[in-house]
CSV table of C-alpha atoms and ligand atoms in Angstrom, one decimal:
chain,number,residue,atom,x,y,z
A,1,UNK,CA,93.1,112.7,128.5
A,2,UNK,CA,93.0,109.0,129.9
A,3,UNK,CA,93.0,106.4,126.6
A,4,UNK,CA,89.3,104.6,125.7
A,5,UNK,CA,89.8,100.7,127.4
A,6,UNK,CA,88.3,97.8,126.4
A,7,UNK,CA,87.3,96.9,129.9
A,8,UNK,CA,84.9,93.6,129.4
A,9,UNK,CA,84.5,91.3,126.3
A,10,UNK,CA,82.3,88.6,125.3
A,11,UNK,CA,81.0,86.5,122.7
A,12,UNK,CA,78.6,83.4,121.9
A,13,UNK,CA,78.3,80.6,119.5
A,14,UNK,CA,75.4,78.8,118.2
A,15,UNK,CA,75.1,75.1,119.6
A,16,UNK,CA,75.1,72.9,116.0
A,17,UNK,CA,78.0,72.4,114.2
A,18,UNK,CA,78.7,72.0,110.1
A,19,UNK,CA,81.6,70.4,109.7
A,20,UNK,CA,83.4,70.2,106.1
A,21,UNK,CA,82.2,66.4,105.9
A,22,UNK,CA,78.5,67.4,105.9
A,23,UNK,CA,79.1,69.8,103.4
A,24,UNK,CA,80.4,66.2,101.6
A,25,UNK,CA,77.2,65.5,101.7
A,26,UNK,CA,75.6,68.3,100.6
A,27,UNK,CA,77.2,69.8,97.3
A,28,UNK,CA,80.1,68.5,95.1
A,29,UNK,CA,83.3,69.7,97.3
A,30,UNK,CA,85.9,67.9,99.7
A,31,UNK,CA,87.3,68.5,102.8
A,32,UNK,CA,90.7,68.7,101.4
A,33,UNK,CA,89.3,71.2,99.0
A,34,UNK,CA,87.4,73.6,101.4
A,35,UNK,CA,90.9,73.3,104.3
A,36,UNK,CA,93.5,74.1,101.5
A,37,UNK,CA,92.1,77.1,100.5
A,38,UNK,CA,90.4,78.0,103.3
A,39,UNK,CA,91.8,76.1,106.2
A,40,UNK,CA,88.1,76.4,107.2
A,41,UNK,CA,87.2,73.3,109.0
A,42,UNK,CA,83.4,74.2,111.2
A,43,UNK,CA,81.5,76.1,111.3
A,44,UNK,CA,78.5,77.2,113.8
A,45,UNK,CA,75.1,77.4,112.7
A,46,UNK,CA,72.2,79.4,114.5
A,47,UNK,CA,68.8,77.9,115.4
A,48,UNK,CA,65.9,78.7,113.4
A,49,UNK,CA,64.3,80.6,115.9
A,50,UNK,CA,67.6,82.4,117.0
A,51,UNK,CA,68.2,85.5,115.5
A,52,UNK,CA,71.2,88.1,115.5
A,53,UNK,CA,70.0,90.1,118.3
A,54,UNK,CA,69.2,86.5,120.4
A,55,UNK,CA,73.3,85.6,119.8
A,56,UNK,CA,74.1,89.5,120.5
A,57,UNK,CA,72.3,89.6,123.4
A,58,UNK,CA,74.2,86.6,125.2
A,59,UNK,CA,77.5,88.4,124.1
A,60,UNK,CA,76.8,91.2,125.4
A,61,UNK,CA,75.8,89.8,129.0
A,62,UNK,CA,78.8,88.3,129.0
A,63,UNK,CA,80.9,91.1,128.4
A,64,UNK,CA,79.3,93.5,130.8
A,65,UNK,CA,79.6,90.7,133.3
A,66,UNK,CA,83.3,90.9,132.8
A,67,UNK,CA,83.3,94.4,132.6
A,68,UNK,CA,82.0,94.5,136.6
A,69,UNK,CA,78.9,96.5,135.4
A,70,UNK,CA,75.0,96.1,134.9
A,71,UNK,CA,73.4,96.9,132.1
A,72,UNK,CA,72.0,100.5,133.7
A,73,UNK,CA,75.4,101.5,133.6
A,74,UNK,CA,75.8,101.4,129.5
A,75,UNK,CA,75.4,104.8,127.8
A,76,UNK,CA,74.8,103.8,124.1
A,77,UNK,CA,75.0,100.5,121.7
A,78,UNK,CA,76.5,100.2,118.8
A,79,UNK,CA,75.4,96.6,116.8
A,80,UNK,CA,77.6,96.0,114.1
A,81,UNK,CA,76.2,93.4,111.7
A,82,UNK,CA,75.0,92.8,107.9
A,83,UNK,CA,72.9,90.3,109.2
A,84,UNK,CA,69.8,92.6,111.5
A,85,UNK,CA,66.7,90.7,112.4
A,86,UNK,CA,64.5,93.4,110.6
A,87,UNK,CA,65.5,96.3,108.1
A,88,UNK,CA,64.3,98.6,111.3
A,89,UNK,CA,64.2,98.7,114.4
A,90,UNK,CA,67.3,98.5,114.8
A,91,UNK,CA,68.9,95.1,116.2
A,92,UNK,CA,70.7,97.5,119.0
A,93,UNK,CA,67.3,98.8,119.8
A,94,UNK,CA,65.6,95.0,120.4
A,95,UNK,CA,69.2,94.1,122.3
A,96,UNK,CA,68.6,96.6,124.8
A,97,UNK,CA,64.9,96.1,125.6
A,98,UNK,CA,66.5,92.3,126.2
A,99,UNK,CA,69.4,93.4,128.1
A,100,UNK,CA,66.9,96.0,130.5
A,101,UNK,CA,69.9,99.1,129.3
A,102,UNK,CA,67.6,101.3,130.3
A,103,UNK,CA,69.6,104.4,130.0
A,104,UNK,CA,71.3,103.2,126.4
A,105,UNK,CA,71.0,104.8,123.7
A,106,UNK,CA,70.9,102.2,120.5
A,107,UNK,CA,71.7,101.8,117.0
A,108,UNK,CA,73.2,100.1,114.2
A,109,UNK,CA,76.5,100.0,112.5
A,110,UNK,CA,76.9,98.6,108.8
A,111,UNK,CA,80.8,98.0,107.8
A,112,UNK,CA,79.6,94.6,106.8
A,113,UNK,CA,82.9,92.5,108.1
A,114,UNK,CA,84.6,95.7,109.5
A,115,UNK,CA,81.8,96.4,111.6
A,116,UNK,CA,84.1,95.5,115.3
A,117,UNK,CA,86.9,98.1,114.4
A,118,UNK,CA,84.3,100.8,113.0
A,119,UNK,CA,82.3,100.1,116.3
A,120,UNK,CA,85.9,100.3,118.4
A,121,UNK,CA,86.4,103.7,116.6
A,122,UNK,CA,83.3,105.2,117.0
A,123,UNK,CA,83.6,104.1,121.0
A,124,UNK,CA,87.0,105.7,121.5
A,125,UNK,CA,86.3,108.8,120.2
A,126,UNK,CA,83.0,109.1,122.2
A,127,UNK,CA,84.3,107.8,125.3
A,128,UNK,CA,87.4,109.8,125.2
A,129,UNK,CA,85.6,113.4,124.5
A,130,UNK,CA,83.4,112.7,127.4
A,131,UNK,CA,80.4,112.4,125.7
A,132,UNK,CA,79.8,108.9,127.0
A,133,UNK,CA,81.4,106.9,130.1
A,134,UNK,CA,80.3,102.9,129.0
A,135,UNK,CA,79.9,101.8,125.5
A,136,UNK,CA,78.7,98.7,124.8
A,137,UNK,CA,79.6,97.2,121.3
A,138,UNK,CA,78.3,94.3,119.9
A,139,UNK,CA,78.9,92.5,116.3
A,140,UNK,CA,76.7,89.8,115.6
A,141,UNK,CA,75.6,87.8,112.2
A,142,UNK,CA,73.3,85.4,111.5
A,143,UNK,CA,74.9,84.4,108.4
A,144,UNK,CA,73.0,81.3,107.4
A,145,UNK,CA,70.1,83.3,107.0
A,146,UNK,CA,71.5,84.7,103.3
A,147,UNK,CA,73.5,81.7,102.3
A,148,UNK,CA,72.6,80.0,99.6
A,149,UNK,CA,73.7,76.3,100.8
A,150,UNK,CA,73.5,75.2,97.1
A,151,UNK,CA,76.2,77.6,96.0
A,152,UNK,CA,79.4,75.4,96.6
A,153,UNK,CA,81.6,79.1,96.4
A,154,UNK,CA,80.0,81.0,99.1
A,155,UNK,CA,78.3,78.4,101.2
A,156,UNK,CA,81.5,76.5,103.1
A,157,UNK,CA,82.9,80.4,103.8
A,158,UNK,CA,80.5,81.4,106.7
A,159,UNK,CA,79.1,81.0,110.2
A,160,UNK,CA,77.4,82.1,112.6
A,161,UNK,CA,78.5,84.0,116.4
A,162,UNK,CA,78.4,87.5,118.0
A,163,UNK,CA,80.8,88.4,119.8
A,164,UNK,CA,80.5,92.0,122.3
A,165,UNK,CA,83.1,94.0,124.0
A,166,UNK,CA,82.4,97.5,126.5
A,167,UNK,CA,84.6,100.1,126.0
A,168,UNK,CA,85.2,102.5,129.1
A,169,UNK,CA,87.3,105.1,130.4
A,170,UNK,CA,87.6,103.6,134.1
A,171,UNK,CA,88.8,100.2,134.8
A,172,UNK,CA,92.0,98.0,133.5
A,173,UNK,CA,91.7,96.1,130.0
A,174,UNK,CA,93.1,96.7,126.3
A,175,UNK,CA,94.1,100.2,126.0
A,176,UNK,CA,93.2,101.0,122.5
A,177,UNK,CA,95.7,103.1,121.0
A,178,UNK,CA,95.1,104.3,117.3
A,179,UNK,CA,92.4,102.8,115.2
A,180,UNK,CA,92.4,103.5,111.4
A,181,UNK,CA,89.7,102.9,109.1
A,182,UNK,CA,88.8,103.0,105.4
A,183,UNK,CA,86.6,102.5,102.3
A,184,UNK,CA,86.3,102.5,98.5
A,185,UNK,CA,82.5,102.5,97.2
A,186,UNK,CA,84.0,101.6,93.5
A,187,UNK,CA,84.1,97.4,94.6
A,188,UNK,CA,80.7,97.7,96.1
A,189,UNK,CA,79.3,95.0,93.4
A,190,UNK,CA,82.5,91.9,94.4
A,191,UNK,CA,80.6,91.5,97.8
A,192,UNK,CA,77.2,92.3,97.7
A,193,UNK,CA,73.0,91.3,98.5
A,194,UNK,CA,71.7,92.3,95.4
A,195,UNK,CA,68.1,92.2,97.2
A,196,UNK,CA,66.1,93.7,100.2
A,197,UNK,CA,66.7,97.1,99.8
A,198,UNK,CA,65.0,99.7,98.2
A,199,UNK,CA,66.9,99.1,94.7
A,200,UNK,CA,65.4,95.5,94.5
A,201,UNK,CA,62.7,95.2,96.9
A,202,UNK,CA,61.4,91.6,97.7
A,203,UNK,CA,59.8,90.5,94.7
A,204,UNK,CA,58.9,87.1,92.6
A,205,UNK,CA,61.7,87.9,90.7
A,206,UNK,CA,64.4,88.4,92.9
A,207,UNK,CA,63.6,85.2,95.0
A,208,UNK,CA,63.2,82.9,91.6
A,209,UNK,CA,66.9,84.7,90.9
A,210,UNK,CA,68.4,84.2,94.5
A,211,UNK,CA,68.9,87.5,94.7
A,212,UNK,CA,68.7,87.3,98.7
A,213,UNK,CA,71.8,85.6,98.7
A,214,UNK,CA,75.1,86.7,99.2
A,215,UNK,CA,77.1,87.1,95.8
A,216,UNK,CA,81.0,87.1,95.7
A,217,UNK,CA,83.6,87.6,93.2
A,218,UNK,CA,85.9,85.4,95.5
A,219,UNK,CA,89.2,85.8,93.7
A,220,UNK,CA,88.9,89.9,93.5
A,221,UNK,CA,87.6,89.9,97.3
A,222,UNK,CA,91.0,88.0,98.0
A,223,UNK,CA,93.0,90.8,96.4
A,224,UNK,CA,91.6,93.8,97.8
A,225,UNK,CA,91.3,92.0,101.1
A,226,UNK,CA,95.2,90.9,101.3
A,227,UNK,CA,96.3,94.6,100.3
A,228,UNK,CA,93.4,96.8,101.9
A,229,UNK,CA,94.2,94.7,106.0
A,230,UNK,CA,98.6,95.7,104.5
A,231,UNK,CA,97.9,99.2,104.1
A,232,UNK,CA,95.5,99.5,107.2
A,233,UNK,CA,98.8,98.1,109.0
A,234,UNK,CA,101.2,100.3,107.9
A,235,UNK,CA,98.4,103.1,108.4
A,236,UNK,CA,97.8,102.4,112.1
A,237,UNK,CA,101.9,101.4,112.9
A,238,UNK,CA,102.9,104.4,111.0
A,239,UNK,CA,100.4,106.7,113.5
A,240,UNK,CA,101.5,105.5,116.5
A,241,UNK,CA,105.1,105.6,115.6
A,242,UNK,CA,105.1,101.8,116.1
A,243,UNK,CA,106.9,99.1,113.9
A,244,UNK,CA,106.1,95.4,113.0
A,245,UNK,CA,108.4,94.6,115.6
A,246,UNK,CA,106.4,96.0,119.2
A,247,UNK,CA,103.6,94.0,118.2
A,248,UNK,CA,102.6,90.9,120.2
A,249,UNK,CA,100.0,89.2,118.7
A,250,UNK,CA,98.2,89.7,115.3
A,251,UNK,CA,94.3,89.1,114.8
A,252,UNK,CA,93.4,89.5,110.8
A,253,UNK,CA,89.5,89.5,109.8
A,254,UNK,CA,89.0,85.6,109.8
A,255,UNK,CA,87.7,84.8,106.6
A,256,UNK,CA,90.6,83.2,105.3
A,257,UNK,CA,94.0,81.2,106.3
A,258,UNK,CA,95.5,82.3,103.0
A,259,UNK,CA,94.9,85.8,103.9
A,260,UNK,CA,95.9,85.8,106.6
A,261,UNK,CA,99.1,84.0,105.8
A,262,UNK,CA,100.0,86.7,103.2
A,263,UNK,CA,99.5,89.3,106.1
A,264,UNK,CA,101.1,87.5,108.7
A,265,UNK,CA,104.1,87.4,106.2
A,266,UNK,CA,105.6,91.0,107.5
A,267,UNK,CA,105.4,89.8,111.3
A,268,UNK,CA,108.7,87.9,110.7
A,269,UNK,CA,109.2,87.8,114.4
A,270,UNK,CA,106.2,86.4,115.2
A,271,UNK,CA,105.5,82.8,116.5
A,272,UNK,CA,102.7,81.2,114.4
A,273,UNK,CA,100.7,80.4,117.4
A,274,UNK,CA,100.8,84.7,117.9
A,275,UNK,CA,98.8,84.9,114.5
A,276,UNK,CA,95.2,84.3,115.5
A,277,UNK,CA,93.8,82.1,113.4
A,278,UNK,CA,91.7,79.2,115.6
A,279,UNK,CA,88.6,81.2,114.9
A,280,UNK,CA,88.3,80.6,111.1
A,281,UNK,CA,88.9,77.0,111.3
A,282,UNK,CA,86.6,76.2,114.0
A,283,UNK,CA,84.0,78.7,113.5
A,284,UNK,CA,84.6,79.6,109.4
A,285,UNK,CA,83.9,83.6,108.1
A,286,UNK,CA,81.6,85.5,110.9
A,287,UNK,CA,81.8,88.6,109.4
A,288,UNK,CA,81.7,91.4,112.1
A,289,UNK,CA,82.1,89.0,115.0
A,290,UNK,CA,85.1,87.4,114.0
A,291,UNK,CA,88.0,89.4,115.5
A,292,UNK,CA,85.9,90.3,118.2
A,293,UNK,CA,85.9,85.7,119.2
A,294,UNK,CA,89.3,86.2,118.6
A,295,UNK,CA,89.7,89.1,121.2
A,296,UNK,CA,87.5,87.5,123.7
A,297,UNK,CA,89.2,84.0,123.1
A,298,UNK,CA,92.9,85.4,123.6
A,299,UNK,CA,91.8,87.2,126.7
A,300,UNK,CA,90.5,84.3,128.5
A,301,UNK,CA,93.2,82.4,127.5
A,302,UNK,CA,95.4,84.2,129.9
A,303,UNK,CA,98.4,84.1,127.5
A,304,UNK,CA,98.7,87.8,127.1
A,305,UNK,CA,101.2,89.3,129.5
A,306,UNK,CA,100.7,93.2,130.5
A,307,UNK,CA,101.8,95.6,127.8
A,308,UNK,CA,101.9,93.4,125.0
A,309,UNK,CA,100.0,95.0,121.8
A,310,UNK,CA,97.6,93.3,120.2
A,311,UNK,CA,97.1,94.5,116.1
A,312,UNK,CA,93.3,94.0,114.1
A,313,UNK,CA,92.6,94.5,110.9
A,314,UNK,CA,89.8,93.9,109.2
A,315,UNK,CA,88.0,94.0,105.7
A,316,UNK,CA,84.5,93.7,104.5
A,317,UNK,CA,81.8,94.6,102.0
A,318,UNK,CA,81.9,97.8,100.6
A,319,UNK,CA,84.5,97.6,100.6
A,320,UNK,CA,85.3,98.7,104.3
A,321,UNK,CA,88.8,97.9,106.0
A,322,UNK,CA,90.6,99.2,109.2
A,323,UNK,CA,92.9,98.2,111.7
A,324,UNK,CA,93.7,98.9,115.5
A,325,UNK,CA,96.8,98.2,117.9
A,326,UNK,CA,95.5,97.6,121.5
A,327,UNK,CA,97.6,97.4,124.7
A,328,UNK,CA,97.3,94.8,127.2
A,329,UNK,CA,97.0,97.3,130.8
B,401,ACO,N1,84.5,72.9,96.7
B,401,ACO,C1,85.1,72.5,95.5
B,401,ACO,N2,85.4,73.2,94.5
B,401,ACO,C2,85.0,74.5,94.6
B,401,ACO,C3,84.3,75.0,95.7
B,401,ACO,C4,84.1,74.2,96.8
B,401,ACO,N3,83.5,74.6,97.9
B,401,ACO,N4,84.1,76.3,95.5
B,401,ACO,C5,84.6,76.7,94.3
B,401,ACO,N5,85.1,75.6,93.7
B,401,ACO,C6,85.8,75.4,92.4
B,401,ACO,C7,85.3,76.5,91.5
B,401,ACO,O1,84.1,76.2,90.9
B,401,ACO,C8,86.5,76.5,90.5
B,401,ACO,O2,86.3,75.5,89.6
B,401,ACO,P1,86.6,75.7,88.0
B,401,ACO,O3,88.1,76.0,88.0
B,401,ACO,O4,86.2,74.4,87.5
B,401,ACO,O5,85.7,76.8,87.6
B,401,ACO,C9,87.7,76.1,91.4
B,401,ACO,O6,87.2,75.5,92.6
B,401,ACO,C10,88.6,77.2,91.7
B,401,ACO,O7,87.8,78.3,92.2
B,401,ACO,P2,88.5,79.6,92.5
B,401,ACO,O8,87.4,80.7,92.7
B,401,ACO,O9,89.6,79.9,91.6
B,401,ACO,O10,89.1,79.3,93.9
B,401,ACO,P3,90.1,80.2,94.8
B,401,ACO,O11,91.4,79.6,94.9
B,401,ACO,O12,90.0,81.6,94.5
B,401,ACO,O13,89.3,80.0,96.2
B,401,ACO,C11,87.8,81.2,97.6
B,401,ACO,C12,88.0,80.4,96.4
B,401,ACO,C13,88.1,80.3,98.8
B,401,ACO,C14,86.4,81.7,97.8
B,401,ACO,C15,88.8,82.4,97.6
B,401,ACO,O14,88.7,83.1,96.4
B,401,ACO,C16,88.6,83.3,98.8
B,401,ACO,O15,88.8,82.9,99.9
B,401,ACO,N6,88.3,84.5,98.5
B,401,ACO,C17,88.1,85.5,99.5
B,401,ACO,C18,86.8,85.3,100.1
B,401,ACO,C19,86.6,86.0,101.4
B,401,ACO,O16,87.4,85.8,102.3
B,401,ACO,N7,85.6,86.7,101.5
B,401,ACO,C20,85.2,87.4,102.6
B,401,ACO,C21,86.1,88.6,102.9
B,401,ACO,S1,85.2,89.9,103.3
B,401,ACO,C22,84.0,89.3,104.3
B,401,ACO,O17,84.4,88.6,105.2
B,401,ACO,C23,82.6,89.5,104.0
């Protein structure tokens, strides 16, 4: 059985920038505040009339661009996102009437920030029984759009991106090798929009209560996030008979510096510059996109030399967590 490949990748990002200095201006916080415990120092906001599957939709071309393909050729796609322009449709379903895929099958994935690796898993398996030849996987957020900018705890975190990746059988590109995921329902309530769903529908009360915005417990989230992405490591090394040591280059979930400082903390042999971590200082928490920038950025950097593994791990809402080592072919 020939592996699942990541054969194209591609991402987008919003034109106007929020830097740490208009958030100065904003609420009562610092820069030196929001870079020390975040190292957060943009991040990318969307248009008002750009939506998740507008930023989706120019990853995606981009990636099956790269992948050598047209759109006809994609089998199914997968959106990952917490962010979808409407409860239903789907945002898959309104990225492939814009993309013209019009052999795709569509729908949505939601592992809030774990979206990309659920979406990678979902892909590999497919592609590698033979149930599909091209999948096309996209993780895009619109962030902004349930951020309460007068909240000083949440509102420096995020941004907005998409980032899109198709996942083949034929072709060169990132082998991917194991992929392990999890979740624990029981922390549902430390990440969490209270309103929109059935439970608390749109109502006066839940806008005079801002219950359409995202609420955090920010030092639990931390926590869970730190050991959830260490055991998804060992999880994913452990299956592949693989140790710290064959891994290249390391791309955590990029919510955090701090976090992923305390993972990076295992990878003793790695140069700092291997831990990706440009992404959440220039472009701040993107949820699902974020190690899919990452993916797209080191690519085109040209700085990964064939065979080289490549380790994600991600954690989200849920909570949802999962990590996956991908060769350089
Ligand atoms: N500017 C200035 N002060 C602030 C700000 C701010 N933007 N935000 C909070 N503070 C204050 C708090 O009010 C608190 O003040 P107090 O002591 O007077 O009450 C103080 O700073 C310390 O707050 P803490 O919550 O203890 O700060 P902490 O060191 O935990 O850092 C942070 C907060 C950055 C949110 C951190 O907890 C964190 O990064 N958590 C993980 C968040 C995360 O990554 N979530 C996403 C993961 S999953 C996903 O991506 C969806």
């Amino acid at each position: 059985m020939k592996k699942a490949k990541i054969i194209g990748l591609g991402s987008y990002l919003p034109k106007k920038v929020l830097t740490n200095a208009d958030f100065e201006k904003m609420i009562d916080t610092s820069d030196e505040w929001i870079t020390s415990r975040t190292g957060i120092k943009e991040r990318r906001i969307a248009a008002d009339d750009e939506f998740t599957s507008d930023m989706g939709y120019e990853a995606a071309k981009k990636a099956i661009e790269d992948a050598k393909l047209k759109a006809e050729d994609i089998d199914i796609i997968f959106v990952a996102t917490l962010t979808p322009d409407y409860i239903f449709p789907s945002t898959a379903c309104l990225i492939q009437e814009k993309l013209e895929a019009k052999n795709a099958a569509a729908l949505d994935i939601q592992a809030a920030c774990s979206g990309y690796v659920y979406a990678l898993s979902l892909a590999k398996a497919l592609v590698e029984n033979n149930t599909y030849k091209n999948i096309l996987i996209i993780a895009s957020e619109k962030l902004s759009s349930i951020i309460n900018y007068k909240d000083r705890s949440t509102s420096v975190l995020f941004g907005d991106a998409a980032a899109a990746a198709v996942v083949s059988q034929d072709g060169s590109g990132l082998e991917i090798q194991s992929i392990y995921l999890g979740a624990s329902g029981s922390e549902a309530d430390l990440l969490i929009l209270p309103a929109g769903g059935c439970k608390n529908p749109a109502s006066e009360k839940t806008l005079k209560e801002g219950l359409h915005y995202i609420k955090m417990g920010g030092k639990e989230v931390f926590k869970h996030a730190v050991r959830r992405m260490q055991q998804a490591i060992e999880k994913c090394l452990k299956e592949t008979n693989l140790s710290e040591k064959d891994i290249s280059w390391l791309i955590p979930h990029q919510a955090n510096e701090r976090i992923i400082d305390a993972i990076a903390k295992r990878f003793e042999h790695l140069d700092n510059e291997k831990v990706y971590k440009e992404v959440v200082r220039k472009f701040g928490n993107t949820s699902a996109s974020s190690v899919g920038l990452a993916l797209d950025f080191l690519k085109k950097e040209n700085k990964l030399k064939s065979k080289e593994k490549i380790l994600l791990t991600v954690f989200g809402a849920g909570f949802t967590w999962g990590a996956a080592i991908l060769e350089n072919n």
